[in-house]
DNA sequence: AGAAGCATGTAATAAGTTACATGATTAA
DNA sequence: TTAATCATGTAACTTATTACATGCTTCT
């Protein structure tokens, strides 16, 4: 059985063959917007995928003491990914630190809490700008519109679209909650 | 050092003293909207919180072979929670299965993918209705408006407000992506 | 000379899920 | 009588993070 991390790796390799190091880097951005993994998790997972016949690798001389391994999808890996995509996702237990704090905010000093939420807002605004820039970059490759659904860029575009609306929603909520707490002086 | 699960438990106990069993149940709903935990995780965590002096318990005759323990916050537990709430949250690595699928959707059959996303939409609509009903219930306890920031209900209200906007955003996105995939026939 | 990036791995720990184990009461 | 709810716990396993360990090349 393949883990979700395994599918994340397959999704990356479907776009571009990579070393384990590169996969970990790509799992920071853009994959990191909705998935993340450290290299210490990637290397063992690649071995499992290899044993299961989903990926293969070619060796090349590496910079360090070991050879570097460039992994790519096998046909079996590609068809497994394709099949997994259309399976309904299992319901996920959401864990949101910020909402947990909001749930307990009535116990805290409203003024200090308002400052904390306002500071969060700034972080989300930065994120939003990044996403918007990325979307413009993708659109510019497709006559200013959304890419066709069979193009790899469609995956980027769809997730960016989600990310942008998500950040906007979160910013609006943060503004609302800071104002509620501010108004209680 | 107290884990996030620890604070989730403190946040629940700040509202109502509970047994471990009850905490696990309350971690399904409403806490489960943004945090979740099984009883097998709750019991060991309660022991840690007890050893750290953040909670205490009174025993009462239980239904089974063991006595039941009703846990409550100590003063130290309450002040620890208060302090934690206003600390800026550490950046969280998001892991969203559905977005991972969207990222790889270009590899799959657009028709089948459109059906999968449309089915997801139905699940989110149900969720949205629950949240909206909950919000009306909370508002009705406060003259149809938001509760004051020092009232425990404010925590519920703030998280419900987030949940409602989140579900709406997600539904709109799911509608968009299904239509994009449908249109590609 | 030192830091950053490329590249591969392992070990220890923390967090979370699933399954095991017991047993009373109540409702269908 | 069988399932569900209340109630407490442990064990095995999976997933993810942090830290350890090595070593070359390139840029400052």
Tab-separated table of N, CA, C and O in Angstrom, chain A residues 22-90:
chain	number	residue	atom	x	y	z
A	22	UNK	N	16.202	17.068	-4.958
A	22	UNK	CA	15.333	17.974	-5.723
A	22	UNK	C	13.869	17.822	-5.318
A	22	UNK	O	13.135	18.808	-5.237
A	23	UNK	N	13.453	16.575	-5.056
A	23	UNK	CA	12.067	16.340	-4.634
A	23	UNK	C	11.775	17.066	-3.323
A	23	UNK	O	10.730	17.688	-3.169
A	24	UNK	N	12.724	16.982	-2.388
A	24	UNK	CA	12.542	17.664	-1.104
A	24	UNK	C	12.471	19.173	-1.309
A	24	UNK	O	11.708	19.868	-0.639
A	25	UNK	N	13.255	19.688	-2.263
A	25	UNK	CA	13.230	21.125	-2.555
A	25	UNK	C	11.903	21.517	-3.201
A	25	UNK	O	11.293	22.526	-2.841
A	26	UNK	N	11.444	20.697	-4.144
A	26	UNK	CA	10.174	20.989	-4.807
A	26	UNK	C	9.004	20.837	-3.840
A	26	UNK	O	7.929	21.405	-4.059
A	27	UNK	N	9.207	20.066	-2.765
A	27	UNK	CA	8.155	19.904	-1.761
A	27	UNK	C	8.084	21.136	-0.856
A	27	UNK	O	7.243	21.211	0.022
A	28	UNK	N	9.004	22.079	-1.062
A	28	UNK	CA	8.882	23.343	-0.323
A	28	UNK	C	8.054	24.327	-1.138
A	28	UNK	O	7.172	24.997	-0.631
A	29	UNK	N	8.313	24.385	-2.410
A	29	UNK	CA	7.615	25.308	-3.286
A	29	UNK	C	7.680	24.788	-4.708
A	29	UNK	O	8.778	24.494	-5.156
A	30	UNK	N	6.544	24.642	-5.419
A	30	UNK	CA	5.202	25.064	-5.038
A	30	UNK	C	4.387	23.996	-4.298
A	30	UNK	O	3.354	24.322	-3.741
A	31	UNK	N	4.831	22.746	-4.279
A	31	UNK	CA	4.051	21.691	-3.627
A	31	UNK	C	3.781	22.031	-2.169
A	31	UNK	O	2.745	21.709	-1.619
A	32	UNK	N	4.732	22.705	-1.534
A	32	UNK	CA	4.660	23.009	-0.116
A	32	UNK	C	3.458	23.844	0.263
A	32	UNK	O	3.102	23.916	1.433
A	33	UNK	N	2.824	24.472	-0.719
A	33	UNK	CA	1.616	25.237	-0.429
A	33	UNK	C	0.524	24.334	0.147
A	33	UNK	O	-0.342	24.773	0.869
A	34	UNK	N	0.563	23.061	-0.199
A	34	UNK	CA	-0.481	22.154	0.304
A	34	UNK	C	0.071	20.763	0.632
A	34	UNK	O	-0.659	19.867	0.983
A	35	UNK	N	1.396	20.612	0.520
A	35	UNK	CA	2.027	19.361	0.948
A	35	UNK	C	3.480	19.642	1.265
A	35	UNK	O	4.084	20.530	0.665
A	36	UNK	N	4.051	18.912	2.186
A	36	UNK	CA	5.459	19.141	2.485
A	36	UNK	C	6.126	17.863	2.964
A	36	UNK	O	5.478	16.954	3.457
A	37	UNK	N	7.415	17.793	2.772
A	37	UNK	CA	8.184	16.628	3.189
A	37	UNK	C	9.650	17.009	3.282
A	37	UNK	O	10.149	17.800	2.485
A	38	UNK	N	10.329	16.450	4.252
A	38	UNK	CA	11.769	16.660	4.399
A	38	UNK	C	12.529	15.571	3.661
A	38	UNK	O	11.973	14.490	3.431
A	39	UNK	N	13.786	15.859	3.382
A	39	UNK	CA	14.553	14.855	2.636
A	39	UNK	C	14.673	13.543	3.410
A	39	UNK	O	14.701	12.468	2.829
A	40	UNK	N	14.654	13.661	4.760
A	40	UNK	CA	14.759	12.448	5.583
A	40	UNK	C	13.520	11.563	5.444
A	40	UNK	O	13.545	10.395	5.805
A	41	UNK	N	12.443	12.140	4.936
A	41	UNK	CA	11.247	11.358	4.698
A	41	UNK	C	11.226	10.871	3.241
A	41	UNK	O	10.718	9.787	2.943
A	42	UNK	N	11.797	11.688	2.364
A	42	UNK	CA	11.762	11.387	0.933
A	42	UNK	C	12.608	10.156	0.591
A	42	UNK	O	12.144	9.261	-0.126
A	43	UNK	N	13.825	10.097	1.124
A	43	UNK	CA	14.722	9.004	0.746
A	43	UNK	C	14.173	7.619	1.074
A	43	UNK	O	14.151	6.745	0.196
A	44	UNK	N	13.692	7.394	2.305
A	44	UNK	CA	13.113	6.066	2.589
A	44	UNK	C	11.879	5.779	1.734
A	44	UNK	O	11.669	4.629	1.329
A	45	UNK	N	11.088	6.818	1.457
A	45	UNK	CA	9.868	6.613	0.662
A	45	UNK	C	10.217	6.225	-0.773
A	45	UNK	O	9.558	5.377	-1.369
A	46	UNK	N	11.264	6.846	-1.302
A	46	UNK	CA	11.700	6.504	-2.659
A	46	UNK	C	12.101	5.029	-2.747
A	46	UNK	O	11.826	4.362	-3.747
A	47	UNK	N	12.732	4.532	-1.690
A	47	UNK	CA	13.142	3.140	-1.691
A	47	UNK	C	11.928	2.213	-1.752
A	47	UNK	O	11.913	1.214	-2.468
A	48	UNK	N	10.873	2.609	-0.988
A	48	UNK	CA	9.639	1.818	-1.004
A	48	UNK	C	8.989	1.825	-2.387
A	48	UNK	O	8.527	0.796	-2.869
A	49	UNK	N	8.946	3.015	-2.991
A	49	UNK	CA	8.345	3.136	-4.324
A	49	UNK	C	9.139	2.326	-5.338
A	49	UNK	O	8.573	1.739	-6.265
A	50	UNK	N	10.448	2.320	-5.154
A	50	UNK	CA	11.334	1.558	-6.032
A	50	UNK	C	11.053	0.065	-5.915
A	50	UNK	O	10.874	-0.628	-6.925
A	51	UNK	N	10.946	-0.402	-4.661
A	51	UNK	CA	10.674	-1.822	-4.413
A	51	UNK	C	9.308	-2.230	-4.966
A	51	UNK	O	9.105	-3.372	-5.363
A	52	UNK	N	8.372	-1.275	-4.956
A	52	UNK	CA	7.028	-1.565	-5.467
A	52	UNK	C	6.947	-1.405	-6.984
A	52	UNK	O	5.899	-1.647	-7.582
A	53	UNK	N	8.057	-0.975	-7.613
A	53	UNK	CA	8.094	-0.878	-9.072
A	53	UNK	C	7.426	0.364	-9.639
A	53	UNK	O	7.130	0.424	-10.836
A	54	UNK	N	7.196	1.383	-8.809
A	54	UNK	CA	6.511	2.588	-9.269
A	54	UNK	C	7.485	3.626	-9.819
A	54	UNK	O	7.096	4.490	-10.611
A	55	UNK	N	8.729	3.546	-9.360
A	55	UNK	CA	9.757	4.467	-9.865
A	55	UNK	C	11.016	3.680	-10.228
A	55	UNK	O	11.183	2.527	-9.830
A	56	UNK	N	11.868	4.292	-11.007
A	56	UNK	CA	13.173	3.722	-11.329
A	56	UNK	C	14.182	4.859	-11.248
A	56	UNK	O	13.779	6.016	-11.138
A	57	UNK	N	15.485	4.527	-11.321
A	57	UNK	CA	16.444	5.623	-11.313
A	57	UNK	C	17.642	5.341	-12.207
A	57	UNK	O	17.960	4.175	-12.488
A	58	UNK	N	18.227	6.420	-12.690
A	58	UNK	CA	19.509	6.352	-13.389
A	58	UNK	C	20.541	7.014	-12.509
A	58	UNK	O	20.264	8.031	-11.872
A	59	UNK	N	21.727	6.436	-12.483
A	59	UNK	CA	22.783	7.024	-11.655
A	59	UNK	C	23.611	8.002	-12.477
A	59	UNK	O	23.754	7.874	-13.692
A	60	UNK	N	24.133	8.983	-11.776
A	60	UNK	CA	25.029	9.969	-12.384
A	60	UNK	C	26.054	10.349	-11.325
A	60	UNK	O	25.787	10.203	-10.131
A	61	UNK	N	27.226	10.799	-11.736
A	61	UNK	CA	28.224	11.178	-10.734
A	61	UNK	C	27.706	12.310	-9.857
A	61	UNK	O	27.203	13.315	-10.357
A	62	UNK	N	27.815	12.138	-8.548
A	62	UNK	CA	27.286	13.127	-7.611
A	62	UNK	C	28.373	14.053	-7.100
A	62	UNK	O	29.551	13.798	-7.305
A	63	UNK	N	27.960	15.133	-6.437
A	63	UNK	CA	28.912	16.104	-5.921
A	63	UNK	C	29.637	15.568	-4.688
A	63	UNK	O	30.794	15.885	-4.467
A	64	UNK	N	28.966	14.769	-3.893
A	64	UNK	CA	29.552	14.266	-2.654
A	64	UNK	C	30.199	12.916	-2.863
A	64	UNK	O	30.564	12.563	-3.984
A	65	UNK	N	30.295	12.146	-1.781
A	65	UNK	CA	30.962	10.839	-1.842
A	65	UNK	C	30.112	9.799	-2.574
A	65	UNK	O	30.648	8.855	-3.141
A	66	UNK	N	28.759	9.993	-2.559
A	66	UNK	CA	27.893	8.996	-3.179
A	66	UNK	C	27.486	9.433	-4.583
A	66	UNK	O	27.533	10.610	-4.922
A	67	UNK	N	27.025	8.441	-5.356
A	67	UNK	CA	26.470	8.766	-6.670
A	67	UNK	C	25.099	9.398	-6.503
A	67	UNK	O	24.392	9.106	-5.538
A	68	UNK	N	24.708	10.260	-7.457
A	68	UNK	CA	23.351	10.780	-7.361
A	68	UNK	C	22.417	9.931	-8.213
A	68	UNK	O	22.823	9.330	-9.207
A	69	UNK	N	21.158	9.856	-7.767
A	69	UNK	CA	20.168	9.002	-8.417
A	69	UNK	C	19.037	9.865	-8.942
A	69	UNK	O	18.354	10.527	-8.178
A	70	UNK	N	18.846	9.833	-10.259
A	70	UNK	CA	17.749	10.595	-10.856
A	70	UNK	C	16.558	9.662	-11.049
A	70	UNK	O	16.608	8.737	-11.854
A	71	UNK	N	15.529	9.908	-10.246
A	71	UNK	CA	14.343	9.047	-10.271
A	71	UNK	C	13.350	9.490	-11.335
A	71	UNK	O	13.218	10.680	-11.620
A	72	UNK	N	12.668	8.510	-11.910
A	72	UNK	CA	11.576	8.825	-12.835
A	72	UNK	C	10.455	7.807	-12.648
A	72	UNK	O	10.652	6.750	-12.052
A	73	UNK	N	9.259	8.144	-13.146
A	73	UNK	CA	8.108	7.256	-13.035
A	73	UNK	C	8.225	6.095	-14.004
A	73	UNK	O	8.644	6.266	-15.141
A	74	UNK	N	7.805	4.929	-13.564
A	74	UNK	CA	7.609	3.809	-14.490
A	74	UNK	C	6.182	3.923	-15.034
A	74	UNK	O	5.374	4.707	-14.527
A	75	UNK	N	5.864	3.133	-16.049
A	75	UNK	CA	4.493	3.125	-16.573
A	75	UNK	C	3.513	2.755	-15.469
A	75	UNK	O	2.428	3.341	-15.350
A	76	UNK	N	3.928	1.779	-14.657
A	76	UNK	CA	3.091	1.339	-13.548
A	76	UNK	C	2.879	2.479	-12.548
A	76	UNK	O	1.769	2.687	-12.045
A	77	UNK	N	3.940	3.250	-12.300
A	77	UNK	CA	3.847	4.398	-11.408
A	77	UNK	C	2.868	5.431	-11.933
A	77	UNK	O	2.043	5.960	-11.186
A	78	UNK	N	2.964	5.686	-13.240
A	78	UNK	CA	2.079	6.673	-13.857
A	78	UNK	C	0.630	6.228	-13.789
A	78	UNK	O	-0.256	7.016	-13.448
A	79	UNK	N	0.369	4.957	-14.052
A	79	UNK	CA	-1.030	4.502	-14.050
A	79	UNK	C	-1.562	4.433	-12.621
A	79	UNK	O	-2.751	4.667	-12.383
A	80	UNK	N	-0.694	4.141	-11.652
A	80	UNK	CA	-1.127	4.142	-10.249
A	80	UNK	C	-1.535	5.542	-9.818
A	80	UNK	O	-2.538	5.729	-9.115
A	81	UNK	N	-0.753	6.531	-10.245
A	81	UNK	CA	-1.063	7.927	-9.927
A	81	UNK	C	-2.407	8.322	-10.535
A	81	UNK	O	-3.270	8.887	-9.861
A	82	UNK	N	-2.551	8.003	-11.814
A	82	UNK	CA	-3.784	8.309	-12.541
A	82	UNK	C	-5.010	7.727	-11.829
A	82	UNK	O	-6.032	8.389	-11.699
A	83	UNK	N	-4.882	6.470	-11.379
A	83	UNK	CA	-5.998	5.808	-10.696
A	83	UNK	C	-6.294	6.460	-9.350
A	83	UNK	O	-7.441	6.618	-8.957
A	84	UNK	N	-5.232	6.820	-8.645
A	84	UNK	CA	-5.394	7.398	-7.303
A	84	UNK	C	-6.096	8.754	-7.367
A	84	UNK	O	-6.938	9.048	-6.510
A	85	UNK	N	-5.776	9.542	-8.392
A	85	UNK	CA	-6.326	10.899	-8.498
A	85	UNK	C	-7.852	10.898	-8.453
A	85	UNK	O	-8.457	11.735	-7.789
A	86	UNK	N	-8.478	9.956	-9.141
A	86	UNK	CA	-9.940	9.982	-9.241
A	86	UNK	C	-10.648	9.221	-8.118
A	86	UNK	O	-11.868	9.168	-8.084
A	87	UNK	N	-9.872	8.619	-7.192
A	87	UNK	CA	-10.493	7.995	-6.018
A	87	UNK	C	-10.951	9.087	-5.060
A	87	UNK	O	-10.208	10.036	-4.817
A	88	UNK	N	-12.165	8.959	-4.488
A	88	UNK	CA	-12.600	9.961	-3.511
A	88	UNK	C	-11.658	9.990	-2.308
A	88	UNK	O	-11.297	8.936	-1.794
A	89	UNK	N	-11.233	11.187	-1.901
A	89	UNK	CA	-10.279	11.280	-0.791
A	89	UNK	C	-10.933	10.912	0.531
A	89	UNK	O	-12.114	11.198	0.740
A	90	UNK	N	-10.172	10.260	1.399
A	90	UNK	CA	-10.666	9.943	2.749
A	90	UNK	C	-10.858	11.250	3.512
A	90	UNK	O	-10.090	12.193	3.319
